[in-house]
CSV table of C-alpha atoms in Angstrom, one decimal:
chain,number,residue,atom,x,y,z
A,1,MET,CA,-42.4,-21.3,-8.0
A,2,SER,CA,-38.8,-21.2,-10.3
A,3,GLU,CA,-38.6,-22.6,-13.6
A,4,SER,CA,-36.8,-26.0,-14.2
A,5,PRO,CA,-33.3,-25.5,-15.8
A,6,THR,CA,-33.0,-26.0,-19.4
A,7,PHE,CA,-30.0,-28.0,-20.6
A,8,PRO,CA,-28.8,-28.3,-24.5
A,9,GLY,CA,-28.5,-30.9,-26.3
A,10,PHE,CA,-27.9,-34.3,-24.9
A,11,LEU,CA,-28.4,-32.9,-21.4
A,12,ALA,CA,-31.6,-32.3,-22.2
A,13,ASP,CA,-33.2,-36.3,-22.7
A,14,PRO,CA,-34.8,-37.7,-20.0
A,15,ASP,CA,-32.3,-40.6,-19.6
A,16,VAL,CA,-29.5,-38.5,-19.1
A,17,ARG,CA,-31.0,-36.0,-16.8
A,18,LEU,CA,-32.0,-39.3,-14.7
A,19,LEU,CA,-28.5,-40.7,-15.1
A,20,ARG,CA,-27.5,-37.2,-13.3
A,21,ASP,CA,-30.0,-37.5,-10.7
A,22,VAL,CA,-28.0,-41.1,-9.9
A,23,ALA,CA,-24.7,-39.5,-10.2
A,24,THR,CA,-25.8,-36.8,-7.4
A,25,ALA,CA,-27.3,-39.3,-5.4
A,26,VAL,CA,-23.7,-41.3,-5.4
A,27,VAL,CA,-21.8,-38.1,-4.8
A,28,ARG,CA,-23.8,-37.4,-1.5
A,29,LEU,CA,-23.9,-40.9,-0.2
A,30,ASP,CA,-20.1,-40.9,-0.2
A,31,ALA,CA,-19.6,-37.1,1.0
A,32,VAL,CA,-22.1,-38.2,3.9
A,33,THR,CA,-21.2,-42.0,4.9
A,34,GLY,CA,-19.1,-43.5,2.5
A,35,LEU,CA,-20.3,-45.8,-0.3
A,36,GLU,CA,-19.3,-48.9,1.7
A,37,SER,CA,-21.0,-48.0,5.2
A,38,PHE,CA,-23.9,-46.5,4.3
A,39,SER,CA,-27.0,-47.5,6.5
A,40,LEU,CA,-30.8,-46.6,6.8
A,41,PRO,CA,-32.8,-44.8,6.3
A,42,TYR,CA,-31.4,-43.7,3.0
A,43,PRO,CA,-30.8,-40.1,2.5
A,44,PRO,CA,-33.9,-38.7,0.2
A,45,GLN,CA,-31.6,-38.2,-3.0
A,46,ALA,CA,-30.7,-42.0,-3.7
A,47,GLN,CA,-34.3,-43.1,-2.8
A,48,ARG,CA,-35.7,-40.8,-5.3
A,49,ALA,CA,-32.9,-41.8,-7.9
A,50,LEU,CA,-33.5,-45.3,-7.0
A,51,ASP,CA,-37.4,-44.5,-7.7
A,52,ALA,CA,-36.7,-43.4,-10.8
A,53,VAL,CA,-34.6,-45.9,-12.4
A,54,VAL,CA,-36.9,-48.5,-11.2
A,55,LEU,CA,-39.8,-46.6,-13.2
A,56,ALA,CA,-37.3,-46.5,-16.2
A,57,CYS,CA,-36.8,-50.1,-16.0
A,58,LEU,CA,-40.5,-51.1,-16.1
A,59,ARG,CA,-40.9,-49.1,-18.9
A,60,GLN,CA,-38.2,-51.0,-20.9
A,61,GLY,CA,-39.5,-54.2,-19.7
A,62,ALA,CA,-35.9,-54.5,-18.0
A,63,ARG,CA,-35.0,-55.7,-14.4
A,64,ALA,CA,-34.7,-53.3,-11.9
A,65,PRO,CA,-32.4,-52.8,-9.3
A,66,SER,CA,-33.8,-54.3,-6.2
A,67,GLY,CA,-32.8,-51.3,-3.7
A,68,VAL,CA,-30.2,-48.6,-2.9
A,69,PRO,CA,-27.3,-51.2,-2.9
A,70,GLU,CA,-28.0,-53.0,-6.0
A,71,LEU,CA,-28.2,-49.6,-7.9
A,72,LEU,CA,-24.8,-48.8,-6.4
A,73,SER,CA,-23.7,-52.2,-7.9
A,74,TRP,CA,-25.1,-51.3,-11.1
A,75,CYS,CA,-23.1,-48.1,-10.7
A,76,ARG,CA,-19.6,-49.8,-10.1
A,77,THR,CA,-20.3,-53.2,-12.0
A,78,ARG,CA,-22.3,-51.8,-15.1
A,79,PRO,CA,-20.5,-49.9,-17.8
A,80,LEU,CA,-23.1,-47.2,-19.2
A,81,GLY,CA,-23.4,-49.0,-22.1
A,82,SER,CA,-25.4,-51.7,-20.6
A,83,TRP,CA,-28.1,-49.7,-18.7
A,84,PRO,CA,-31.5,-50.2,-20.0
A,85,LEU,CA,-31.6,-46.4,-20.5
A,86,ASP,CA,-32.2,-46.0,-24.1
A,87,GLY,CA,-31.2,-41.9,-24.0
A,88,LEU,CA,-27.9,-43.0,-23.0
A,89,SER,CA,-27.0,-44.5,-26.4
A,90,VAL,CA,-27.2,-41.7,-28.3
A,91,ALA,CA,-25.5,-39.6,-25.9
A,92,PRO,CA,-21.7,-39.0,-26.2
A,93,PHE,CA,-20.8,-41.2,-23.4
A,94,ASP,CA,-18.2,-43.6,-23.5
A,95,ARG,CA,-20.0,-46.8,-23.5
A,96,SER,CA,-17.6,-48.2,-21.0
A,97,ASP,CA,-18.1,-45.3,-18.4
A,98,ARG,CA,-19.0,-46.1,-15.0
A,99,LEU,CA,-20.1,-43.9,-12.3
A,100,ILE,CA,-18.2,-45.5,-9.4
A,101,ASP,CA,-14.8,-46.7,-10.3
A,102,ARG,CA,-14.6,-50.5,-10.1
A,103,ASP,CA,-10.9,-51.1,-8.7
A,104,SER,CA,-11.4,-48.4,-5.7
A,105,GLY,CA,-15.1,-48.3,-5.4
A,106,VAL,CA,-14.9,-44.3,-5.1
A,107,PRO,CA,-17.0,-42.1,-7.6
A,108,THR,CA,-15.3,-41.6,-10.9
A,109,GLN,CA,-14.8,-38.0,-12.3
A,110,LEU,CA,-17.6,-38.3,-14.7
A,111,CYS,CA,-20.0,-39.1,-12.0
A,112,HIS,CA,-18.8,-35.7,-10.3
A,113,GLU,CA,-19.5,-33.9,-13.5
A,114,LEU,CA,-22.6,-35.3,-13.8
A,115,ALA,CA,-23.8,-34.6,-10.4
A,116,VAL,CA,-25.7,-31.4,-10.2
A,117,GLU,CA,-26.5,-28.9,-7.6
A,118,GLY,CA,-28.7,-26.0,-7.7
A,119,ARG,CA,-28.2,-24.3,-11.1
A,120,GLY,CA,-26.4,-27.4,-12.6
A,121,ASP,CA,-23.1,-27.6,-10.9
A,122,SER,CA,-22.1,-30.5,-8.9
A,123,ALA,CA,-21.3,-29.7,-4.6
A,124,THR,CA,-17.8,-30.8,-5.5
A,125,ARG,CA,-17.4,-28.1,-8.2
A,126,GLN,CA,-19.2,-25.5,-6.1
A,127,TYR,CA,-16.7,-26.5,-3.0
A,128,ASP,CA,-13.4,-26.2,-5.0
A,129,ARG,CA,-14.6,-22.9,-6.6
A,130,LEU,CA,-15.8,-21.6,-3.6
A,131,VAL,CA,-12.1,-22.2,-1.9
A,132,VAL,CA,-10.4,-20.6,-4.6
A,133,HIS,CA,-12.8,-17.2,-4.9
A,134,GLU,CA,-12.1,-17.3,-1.2
A,135,ALA,CA,-8.5,-17.3,-1.5
A,136,MET,CA,-8.6,-14.7,-4.5
A,137,ARG,CA,-10.4,-12.7,-1.9
A,138,LEU,CA,-8.1,-13.0,0.9
A,139,CYS,CA,-5.0,-12.2,-1.3
A,140,ARG,CA,-6.6,-9.3,-3.1
A,141,ASP,CA,-7.3,-7.7,-0.1
A,142,ALA,CA,-3.7,-8.3,0.8
A,143,ASN,CA,-2.9,-6.8,-2.5
A,144,SER,CA,-0.5,-9.9,-3.4
A,145,PRO,CA,-1.3,-11.3,-6.6
A,146,GLU,CA,1.9,-13.6,-5.8
A,147,SER,CA,0.4,-15.1,-2.7
A,148,TYR,CA,-2.6,-16.3,-5.1
A,149,SER,CA,-0.1,-17.9,-7.4
A,150,ALA,CA,1.7,-19.2,-4.3
A,151,PHE,CA,-1.9,-20.9,-3.1
A,152,ARG,CA,-2.6,-22.5,-6.2
A,153,ARG,CA,0.8,-23.8,-7.0
A,154,THR,CA,0.6,-25.4,-3.0
A,155,LEU,CA,-2.4,-27.2,-4.1
A,156,VAL,CA,-0.6,-28.7,-7.2
A,157,THR,CA,2.7,-29.5,-5.8
A,158,ARG,CA,1.8,-30.4,-2.2
A,159,PRO,CA,-1.6,-32.4,-2.1
A,160,VAL,CA,-0.2,-34.4,1.1
A,161,LEU,CA,1.5,-32.7,4.1
A,162,THR,CA,3.5,-34.6,6.6
A,163,GLN,CA,4.0,-32.3,9.9
A,164,VAL,CA,7.5,-31.3,8.8
A,165,ASP,CA,5.7,-30.2,5.5
A,166,HIS,CA,3.0,-28.1,7.5
A,167,PHE,CA,5.6,-26.0,9.4
A,168,GLU,CA,7.4,-25.5,6.1
A,169,LEU,CA,4.3,-24.1,4.5
A,170,SER,CA,3.6,-22.3,8.2
A,171,THR,CA,6.7,-20.2,7.5
A,172,ASP,CA,6.3,-19.1,4.1
A,173,LEU,CA,5.7,-15.7,4.2
A,174,TYR,CA,3.8,-15.4,0.7
A,175,LEU,CA,1.2,-17.6,1.9
A,176,ASP,CA,-0.1,-15.5,4.9
A,177,PRO,CA,-3.0,-14.4,3.7
A,178,VAL,CA,-4.6,-18.0,3.3
A,179,ARG,CA,-3.0,-19.5,6.4
A,180,GLU,CA,-6.4,-20.0,7.9
A,181,LEU,CA,-8.0,-21.3,4.9
A,182,LEU,CA,-5.3,-23.6,4.2
A,183,GLU,CA,-5.6,-25.0,7.7
A,184,GLN,CA,-9.5,-26.0,6.4
A,185,ILE,CA,-8.9,-27.2,3.2
A,186,TYR,CA,-6.3,-30.1,4.5
A,187,VAL,CA,-7.8,-32.7,6.7
A,188,PRO,CA,-6.4,-35.9,8.2
A,189,VAL,CA,-6.1,-39.0,6.1
A,190,PRO,CA,-8.4,-41.9,6.8
A,191,ASP,CA,-7.1,-45.4,7.3
A,192,SER,CA,-8.5,-46.2,4.3
A,193,TYR,CA,-5.4,-45.4,2.8
A,194,LEU,CA,-3.0,-47.5,5.3
A,195,ARG,CA,-1.2,-50.2,4.3
A,196,ARG,CA,1.4,-51.8,6.6
A,197,GLY,CA,1.2,-48.9,8.9
A,198,GLY,CA,2.1,-46.0,6.1
A,199,TYR,CA,0.6,-44.0,3.6
A,200,THR,CA,2.0,-44.0,0.0
A,201,PRO,CA,2.1,-41.4,-2.2
A,202,CYS,CA,1.9,-42.0,-6.0
A,203,GLU,CA,5.6,-40.8,-7.4
A,204,ARG,CA,3.9,-39.4,-10.6
A,205,CYS,CA,1.3,-36.6,-9.1
A,206,ARG,CA,1.9,-37.3,-5.4
A,207,THR,CA,-1.7,-37.7,-4.2
A,208,LEU,CA,-2.0,-40.7,-1.6
A,209,LEU,CA,-2.4,-44.0,-3.6
A,210,THR,CA,-5.5,-46.3,-2.6
A,211,PRO,CA,-4.3,-50.0,-1.6
A,212,LEU,CA,-6.2,-52.7,-3.2
A,213,SER,CA,-6.8,-56.3,-2.0
A,214,ASP,CA,-5.0,-58.1,-4.4
A,215,GLY,CA,-1.7,-56.2,-3.3
A,216,GLY,CA,-1.4,-53.1,-5.9
A,217,TRP,CA,-2.2,-49.7,-5.8
A,218,TRP,CA,-5.2,-47.1,-7.4
A,219,CYS,CA,-4.5,-43.7,-8.1
A,220,GLU,CA,-7.4,-41.4,-8.4
A,221,HIS,CA,-5.9,-39.1,-11.0
A,222,ALA,CA,-7.0,-40.6,-14.6
A,223,ARG,CA,-3.8,-39.1,-16.3
A,224,CYS,CA,-1.5,-41.8,-13.7
A,225,ARG,CA,-4.1,-44.7,-14.7
A,226,GLN,CA,-3.7,-44.0,-18.2
A,227,LEU,CA,0.1,-44.3,-18.2
A,228,GLY,CA,-0.4,-47.6,-16.4
A,229,ALA,CA,0.3,-48.7,-12.8
A,230,PRO,CA,1.2,-46.2,-10.7
A,231,PRO,CA,4.7,-46.1,-9.4
A,232,PRO,CA,4.7,-46.1,-5.4
A,233,GLY,CA,6.7,-43.0,-4.2
A,234,LEU,CA,8.6,-43.4,-0.6
A,235,THR,CA,6.0,-44.4,2.1
A,236,LEU,CA,5.4,-42.4,4.7
A,237,ASP,CA,5.2,-44.1,8.0
A,238,ARG,CA,2.5,-42.7,10.2
A,239,GLU,CA,4.6,-43.2,13.4
A,240,SER,CA,7.2,-41.2,12.0
A,241,ALA,CA,5.5,-38.5,9.8
A,242,GLY,CA,3.3,-37.4,12.3
A,243,GLU,CA,-0.1,-36.1,11.8
A,244,VAL,CA,-0.3,-36.8,7.7
A,245,ARG,CA,-3.2,-34.4,6.1
A,246,HIS,CA,-3.8,-34.2,2.4
A,247,LEU,CA,-6.5,-31.8,0.6
A,248,ARG,CA,-10.2,-32.4,0.1
A,249,ARG,CA,-11.1,-34.7,-2.8
A,250,PRO,CA,-12.7,-31.9,-4.7
A,251,LEU,CA,-9.7,-29.8,-4.9
A,252,ARG,CA,-7.5,-32.9,-5.5
A,253,LEU,CA,-10.0,-33.2,-8.3
A,254,TYR,CA,-10.6,-30.1,-10.1
A,255,VAL,CA,-7.3,-28.2,-8.9
A,256,THR,CA,-4.6,-30.5,-8.4
A,257,SER,CA,-5.3,-32.8,-11.1
A,258,PRO,CA,-5.7,-30.1,-14.2
A,259,GLY,CA,-2.9,-28.4,-12.1
A,260,HIS,CA,-0.4,-30.7,-13.4
A,261,ALA,CA,-1.2,-30.3,-16.5
A,262,GLU,CA,-0.8,-26.4,-16.0
A,263,VAL,CA,2.5,-26.9,-14.5
A,264,ASP,CA,3.9,-29.3,-17.1
A,265,LEU,CA,2.6,-26.8,-20.2
A,266,GLU,CA,4.0,-24.1,-18.4
A,267,GLU,CA,7.8,-25.8,-18.5
A,268,SER,CA,7.1,-26.7,-22.2
A,269,LEU,CA,6.6,-23.1,-22.8
A,270,ARG,CA,9.7,-21.8,-21.0
A,271,THR,CA,11.8,-24.5,-22.6
A,272,LEU,CA,10.9,-22.6,-26.0
A,273,GLY,CA,12.1,-19.8,-24.3
A,274,LEU,CA,8.5,-18.0,-23.8
A,275,SER,CA,7.7,-15.5,-20.9
A,276,VAL,CA,4.9,-17.6,-19.1
A,277,GLU,CA,3.1,-15.8,-16.4
A,278,MET,CA,0.8,-18.4,-14.1
A,279,TRP,CA,-2.7,-17.3,-13.1
A,280,PRO,CA,-2.6,-13.9,-13.9
A,281,GLY,CA,-5.3,-11.8,-12.7
A,282,PHE,CA,-6.2,-13.6,-9.7
A,283,ASP,CA,-7.0,-16.1,-12.2
A,284,ALA,CA,-8.3,-14.7,-14.8
A,285,TYR,CA,-7.3,-17.7,-16.7
A,286,ASP,CA,-4.0,-20.4,-16.5
A,287,LEU,CA,-1.3,-19.1,-18.3
A,288,ARG,CA,-0.3,-15.8,-19.9
A,289,VAL,CA,2.0,-16.3,-22.6
A,290,THR,CA,4.4,-13.5,-24.1
A,291,PHE,CA,6.1,-13.9,-27.5
A,292,PRO,CA,9.4,-11.9,-28.3
A,293,ASP,CA,7.2,-9.6,-30.3
A,294,ALA,CA,4.8,-8.9,-27.1
A,295,TYR,CA,1.9,-10.9,-28.8
A,296,VAL,CA,0.1,-12.4,-26.2
A,297,TRP,CA,-1.6,-15.7,-25.7
A,298,ALA,CA,-4.4,-16.6,-23.1
A,299,LEU,CA,-5.0,-20.1,-22.0
A,300,ASP,CA,-7.0,-22.4,-19.7
A,301,VAL,CA,-6.5,-25.8,-19.1
A,302,LYS,CA,-9.4,-28.2,-18.7
A,303,ASP,CA,-8.9,-31.5,-17.6
A,304,TRP,CA,-12.6,-33.3,-18.0
A,305,ALA,CA,-13.4,-36.6,-18.2
A,306,HIS,CA,-16.6,-35.9,-20.7
A,307,PRO,CA,-15.8,-33.7,-23.5
A,308,GLY,CA,-19.5,-32.9,-24.1
A,309,LEU,CA,-20.3,-31.6,-20.2
A,310,LEU,CA,-16.8,-29.7,-21.5
A,311,GLY,CA,-18.4,-28.4,-24.7
A,312,TYR,CA,-21.6,-27.3,-23.0
A,313,SER,CA,-19.6,-25.1,-20.1
A,314,ALA,CA,-17.5,-23.5,-22.7
A,315,LYS,CA,-17.4,-19.7,-22.8
A,316,ASP,CA,-15.1,-17.1,-23.7
A,317,VAL,CA,-11.9,-16.7,-21.8
A,318,ARG,CA,-11.9,-13.5,-19.8
A,319,PRO,CA,-10.5,-10.4,-21.6
A,320,GLU,CA,-8.4,-9.1,-18.6
A,321,PRO,CA,-5.4,-9.2,-18.5
A,322,PRO,CA,-5.5,-8.3,-22.1
A,323,TYR,CA,-4.5,-10.6,-25.0
A,324,ASP,CA,-4.2,-11.3,-28.6
A,325,GLU,CA,-5.5,-14.9,-29.0
A,326,ALA,CA,-7.1,-17.4,-26.6
A,327,CYS,CA,-8.1,-21.0,-26.3
A,328,TRP,CA,-8.6,-23.7,-23.9
A,329,VAL,CA,-6.2,-26.8,-23.6
A,330,VAL,CA,-7.0,-30.5,-22.8
A,331,PRO,CA,-4.2,-32.9,-21.8
A,332,GLN,CA,-3.1,-35.3,-24.5
A,333,PHE,CA,-4.0,-38.4,-22.5
A,334,ARG,CA,-7.5,-37.3,-22.5
A,335,VAL,CA,-7.7,-37.6,-26.3
A,336,GLU,CA,-5.9,-40.8,-26.1
A,337,MET,CA,-8.8,-42.1,-24.0
A,338,ARG,CA,-11.4,-41.0,-26.3
A,339,ARG,CA,-10.3,-40.3,-30.0
A,340,ASP,CA,-13.7,-38.3,-30.4
A,341,TYR,CA,-12.9,-35.9,-27.4
A,342,LEU,CA,-12.0,-32.6,-29.6
A,343,ALA,CA,-15.0,-33.6,-31.9
A,344,VAL,CA,-17.3,-33.9,-29.0
A,345,TYR,CA,-16.3,-31.1,-27.5
A,346,ALA,CA,-17.0,-29.0,-31.1
A,347,ARG,CA,-20.1,-30.4,-31.3
A,348,GLU,CA,-21.8,-29.9,-27.6
A,349,ARG,CA,-20.2,-26.2,-27.3
A,350,GLY,CA,-22.6,-23.5,-27.3
A,351,ALA,CA,-23.1,-20.3,-28.8
A,352,ARG,CA,-22.0,-18.0,-25.7
A,353,ALA,CA,-18.7,-19.9,-26.2
A,354,GLY,CA,-18.0,-17.8,-29.9
A,355,GLY,CA,-16.3,-20.3,-31.1
A,356,LEU,CA,-14.0,-21.4,-28.4
A,357,ARG,CA,-11.2,-23.8,-30.0
A,358,LEU,CA,-10.0,-26.8,-27.5
A,359,LEU,CA,-6.2,-27.8,-28.7
A,360,THR,CA,-4.3,-30.6,-26.7
A,361,ASP,CA,-1.5,-29.3,-24.8
A,362,ARG,CA,0.6,-31.1,-27.5
A,363,GLN,CA,-1.0,-29.1,-30.3
A,364,LEU,CA,-0.7,-25.8,-28.3
A,365,VAL,CA,3.2,-26.5,-27.9
A,366,ARG,CA,3.6,-27.0,-31.5
A,367,ALA,CA,1.4,-24.0,-32.7
A,368,ALA,CA,4.0,-21.6,-30.2
A,369,ALA,CA,6.9,-23.5,-31.9
A,370,ALA,CA,5.6,-22.4,-35.3
A,371,ARG,CA,4.7,-18.9,-34.3
A,372,LEU,CA,8.4,-18.8,-32.8
A,373,ARG,CA,9.5,-19.9,-36.3
A,374,GLY,CA,7.9,-17.3,-37.9
A,375,GLU,CA,4.8,-18.5,-39.2
A,376,ARG,CA,1.6,-16.9,-39.0
A,377,GLY,CA,-1.0,-19.2,-40.4
A,378,GLU,CA,-3.5,-21.1,-38.9
A,379,SER,CA,-0.7,-23.7,-37.7
A,380,ALA,CA,0.6,-20.8,-35.6
A,381,ARG,CA,-2.7,-19.5,-34.4
A,382,ILE,CA,-5.1,-20.7,-31.5
A,383,SER,CA,-8.1,-18.6,-32.0
A,384,PRO,CA,-10.8,-19.6,-34.4
A,385,PRO,CA,-10.0,-18.3,-37.8
A,386,VAL,CA,-11.1,-14.8,-38.8
A,387,SER,CA,-13.6,-14.4,-41.9
A,388,MET,CA,-12.1,-11.2,-43.4
A,389,PRO,CA,-14.1,-9.4,-46.6
A,390,GLY,CA,-13.9,-11.5,-50.0
A,391,GLY,CA,-14.3,-15.1,-47.9
A,392,THR,CA,-10.4,-15.3,-46.7
A,393,ASP,CA,-9.2,-16.0,-43.3
A,394,HIS,CA,-6.9,-13.6,-41.6
A,395,ALA,CA,-4.0,-15.6,-40.3
């Protein structure tokens, strides 16, 4: 009999583990049937999650959900701060967090991050990693790092394909090693995205917008929602565009979304005059930044909804290709949404991270500009301070 997995900090709380079970059930229901059309019998995971929530409510003397539909209603209408689970009040969740988005009815990014499968990773995280690792393998076999970079950039810049787009990709020689993989990860767009015979992409992030009953639009990317109502792009008429395909949701969530932050950061650093290599060493990390004096920074961009879960996952940046300093980078909007984001990350960061810093993209660009000006103090560093003999820090 295998041992149960152990989790540090707030993840060890029984109520948080229960919430992760609920999140897992939500994600599986959505993947198998869709949250609006599930039917009896419910998947075992959903029934087990309901039973556990009912038991927890009985212990608290609180009214329990009457069935799986009401549990899903809780996930959509009740922020976590109102759930009768004491452990959630001391865990570093925002009280307004939900497991299902209230407007669109799809699992939130937090729900996907909480959902567990196997050794603590959600099924969606396993899928996106399997796809990325397969692309790495194919491009390594072809001895073509350029093909891997082209693959990653395609997933960021072209999450939606018309028939014309599909033809253009089919003639891109750099994508030859991953041609069959691309066919598998782009799938036909369901009718739930249709409005008046067409599909409408978001002008900002290029993923498809979900039409709402009040006539508005919902964008699945938190960054767009933080910036306000999503700007509709040019509608893709279903008749003239032919079959419209888009990336599977795990890839949109964990590759396309953070990929926008990666390429935006690339542009900002190039504007400063720095040399930037994207996804070096077959994605050892996201950006390799070289200064005029040949000093190198390694950057990994992380666009997670929950800073505590990000801290729990923190680990050293891989050492190859070599670099002088390294850190993780989070988009500025995450910190604007949660002012304690960096503090929660630092508190939940484990020993295996070796003090790995998390900076916002704005902080990172300021540090790069400071180093270009000739500064060598903490304002121009991204690694943790290095203690020197005598108690001073090496800058």
